[in-house]
Amino acid sequence: DAEITQSPRHKITETGRQVTLACHQTWNHNNMFWYRQDLGHGLRLIHYSYGVQDTNKGEVSDGYSVSRSNTEDLPLTLESAASSQTSVYFCASSETGAPYEQYFGPGTRLTVT
Amino acid sequence: GENVEQHPSTLSVQEGDSAVIKCTYSDSASNYFPWYKQELGKGPQLIIDIRSNVGEKKDQRIAVTLNKTAKHFSLHITETQPEDSAVYFCAALGGYQKVTFGTGTKLQVIP
């Protein structure tokens, strides 16, 4: 069955370190998204991609970057982790013709100490 | 950009009662309104959606209504069951095909 996976599921890192969160989908979807989820803020869009070599900034992109070298993967990098980036991160994907029907991964809980 | 507000943030109901979650949106160009359910420790999952040219849609115990003039839409769950306990997110699809989510409602169904 097609799926979307995230790794690691839990990560503890120190302030200032570079961290990369992986997202892999086997739906063959062109659209991929990264969100962070914080209490009181719901899901906020960090970055998104509509295809290979395409990346776009979302509403909370500062301090994050993504790259899309193939259809299946959209890794999220925190260049220099900050305590404010402690959060639960969700990756999602959707078909080109149905951007509203997003399939979410299980999430990565990141703690920056 | 689009702004989606969701109320209430928490909701407790007795098993068998109905639950209603309300959302408002700001962008009149938004034309699609999905609802997601997030169970503990999992990612959100699409449960129902409604398009802007439809006023109401039902799927078993779940229904969504949309008032485009007032820019608000609602999720109605009837005959609630313990397995309905979760966090529910409304969302709106606006310009540039981006989905904006509400802040979530934690629903607790008390047996």
mmCIF file of C-alpha atoms in Angstrom, chain B residues 25-101:
data_model
loop_
_atom_site.group_PDB
_atom_site.id
_atom_site.type_symbol
_atom_site.label_atom_id
_atom_site.label_comp_id
_atom_site.label_asym_id
_atom_site.label_seq_id
_atom_site.Cartn_x
_atom_site.Cartn_y
_atom_site.Cartn_z
ATOM 1 C CA TYR B 25 -12.671 32.295 6.759
ATOM 2 C CA SER B 26 -11.574 35.597 5.311
ATOM 3 C CA ASP B 27 -10.777 35.019 1.632
ATOM 4 C CA SER B 28 -13.913 35.163 -0.505
ATOM 5 C CA ALA B 29 -11.985 33.329 -3.252
ATOM 6 C CA SER B 30 -11.670 30.186 -1.114
ATOM 7 C CA ASN B 31 -13.678 27.444 -2.764
ATOM 8 C CA TYR B 32 -13.027 24.210 -0.947
ATOM 9 C CA PHE B 33 -13.337 23.396 2.738
ATOM 10 C CA PRO B 34 -11.956 20.112 4.077
ATOM 11 C CA TRP B 35 -12.170 18.813 7.634
ATOM 12 C CA TYR B 36 -9.450 16.707 9.209
ATOM 13 C CA LYS B 37 -9.479 14.444 12.267
ATOM 14 C CA GLN B 38 -6.302 13.885 14.242
ATOM 15 C CA GLU B 39 -6.140 11.012 16.695
ATOM 16 C CA LEU B 40 -3.559 10.964 19.437
ATOM 17 C CA GLY B 41 -0.051 10.348 18.131
ATOM 18 C CA LYS B 42 -1.088 10.381 14.484
ATOM 19 C CA GLY B 43 -1.194 12.782 11.588
ATOM 20 C CA PRO B 44 -4.450 14.471 10.539
ATOM 21 C CA GLN B 45 -6.756 12.535 8.235
ATOM 22 C CA LEU B 46 -9.344 13.968 5.853
ATOM 23 C CA ILE B 47 -12.845 12.970 6.956
ATOM 24 C CA ILE B 48 -15.185 15.136 4.872
ATOM 25 C CA ASP B 49 -15.108 18.153 2.616
ATOM 26 C CA ILE B 50 -17.461 20.611 0.976
ATOM 27 C CA ARG B 51 -17.168 22.723 -2.147
ATOM 28 C CA SER B 52 -18.254 26.322 -2.393
ATOM 29 C CA ASN B 53 -21.187 25.535 -4.678
ATOM 30 C CA VAL B 54 -22.756 23.199 -2.110
ATOM 31 C CA GLY B 55 -24.569 24.237 1.081
ATOM 32 C CA GLU B 56 -24.540 20.954 2.958
ATOM 33 C CA LYS B 57 -22.978 17.519 2.729
ATOM 34 C CA LYS B 58 -23.590 14.427 4.853
ATOM 35 C CA ASP B 59 -21.680 11.213 5.410
ATOM 36 C CA GLN B 60 -23.346 8.937 7.932
ATOM 37 C CA ARG B 61 -23.083 10.698 11.327
ATOM 38 C CA ILE B 62 -21.029 13.588 9.998
ATOM 39 C CA ALA B 63 -22.330 16.627 8.154
ATOM 40 C CA VAL B 64 -20.797 19.895 7.019
ATOM 41 C CA THR B 65 -22.616 23.122 6.206
ATOM 42 C CA LEU B 66 -21.335 26.168 4.358
ATOM 43 C CA ASN B 67 -22.615 29.726 4.287
ATOM 44 C CA LYS B 68 -20.609 31.559 1.632
ATOM 45 C CA THR B 69 -22.281 34.881 2.253
ATOM 46 C CA ALA B 70 -21.284 34.873 5.897
ATOM 47 C CA LYS B 71 -18.005 33.051 5.202
ATOM 48 C CA HIS B 72 -18.532 30.393 7.781
ATOM 49 C CA PHE B 73 -18.774 26.621 7.767
ATOM 50 C CA SER B 74 -19.480 24.012 10.413
ATOM 51 C CA LEU B 75 -18.940 20.359 11.235
ATOM 52 C CA HIS B 76 -21.787 18.462 12.863
ATOM 53 C CA ILE B 77 -21.322 15.057 14.468
ATOM 54 C CA THR B 78 -24.482 13.293 15.612
ATOM 55 C CA GLU B 79 -24.806 10.366 18.020
ATOM 56 C CA THR B 80 -21.249 10.842 19.196
ATOM 57 C CA GLN B 81 -19.212 7.811 20.203
ATOM 58 C CA PRO B 82 -16.002 7.523 22.268
ATOM 59 C CA GLU B 83 -14.011 6.888 19.093
ATOM 60 C CA ASP B 84 -15.004 10.356 17.876
ATOM 61 C CA SER B 85 -12.696 11.795 20.556
ATOM 62 C CA ALA B 86 -9.882 13.540 18.688
ATOM 63 C CA VAL B 87 -8.697 16.933 17.508
ATOM 64 C CA TYR B 88 -10.618 18.281 14.530
ATOM 65 C CA PHE B 89 -9.249 20.853 12.083
ATOM 66 C CA CYS B 90 -11.179 22.871 9.583
ATOM 67 C CA ALA B 91 -9.363 24.253 6.562
ATOM 68 C CA ALA B 92 -9.886 26.387 3.506
ATOM 69 C CA LEU B 93 -8.347 26.152 0.045
ATOM 70 C CA GLY B 94 -7.620 29.636 -1.182
ATOM 71 C CA GLY B 95 -5.366 31.357 -3.652
ATOM 72 C CA TYR B 96 -2.311 29.602 -5.098
ATOM 73 C CA GLN B 97 -3.935 26.287 -4.165
ATOM 74 C CA LYS B 98 -2.767 26.558 -0.560
ATOM 75 C CA VAL B 99 -4.666 25.068 2.350
ATOM 76 C CA THR B 100 -4.967 27.166 5.505
ATOM 77 C CA PHE B 101 -5.887 25.308 8.681
#
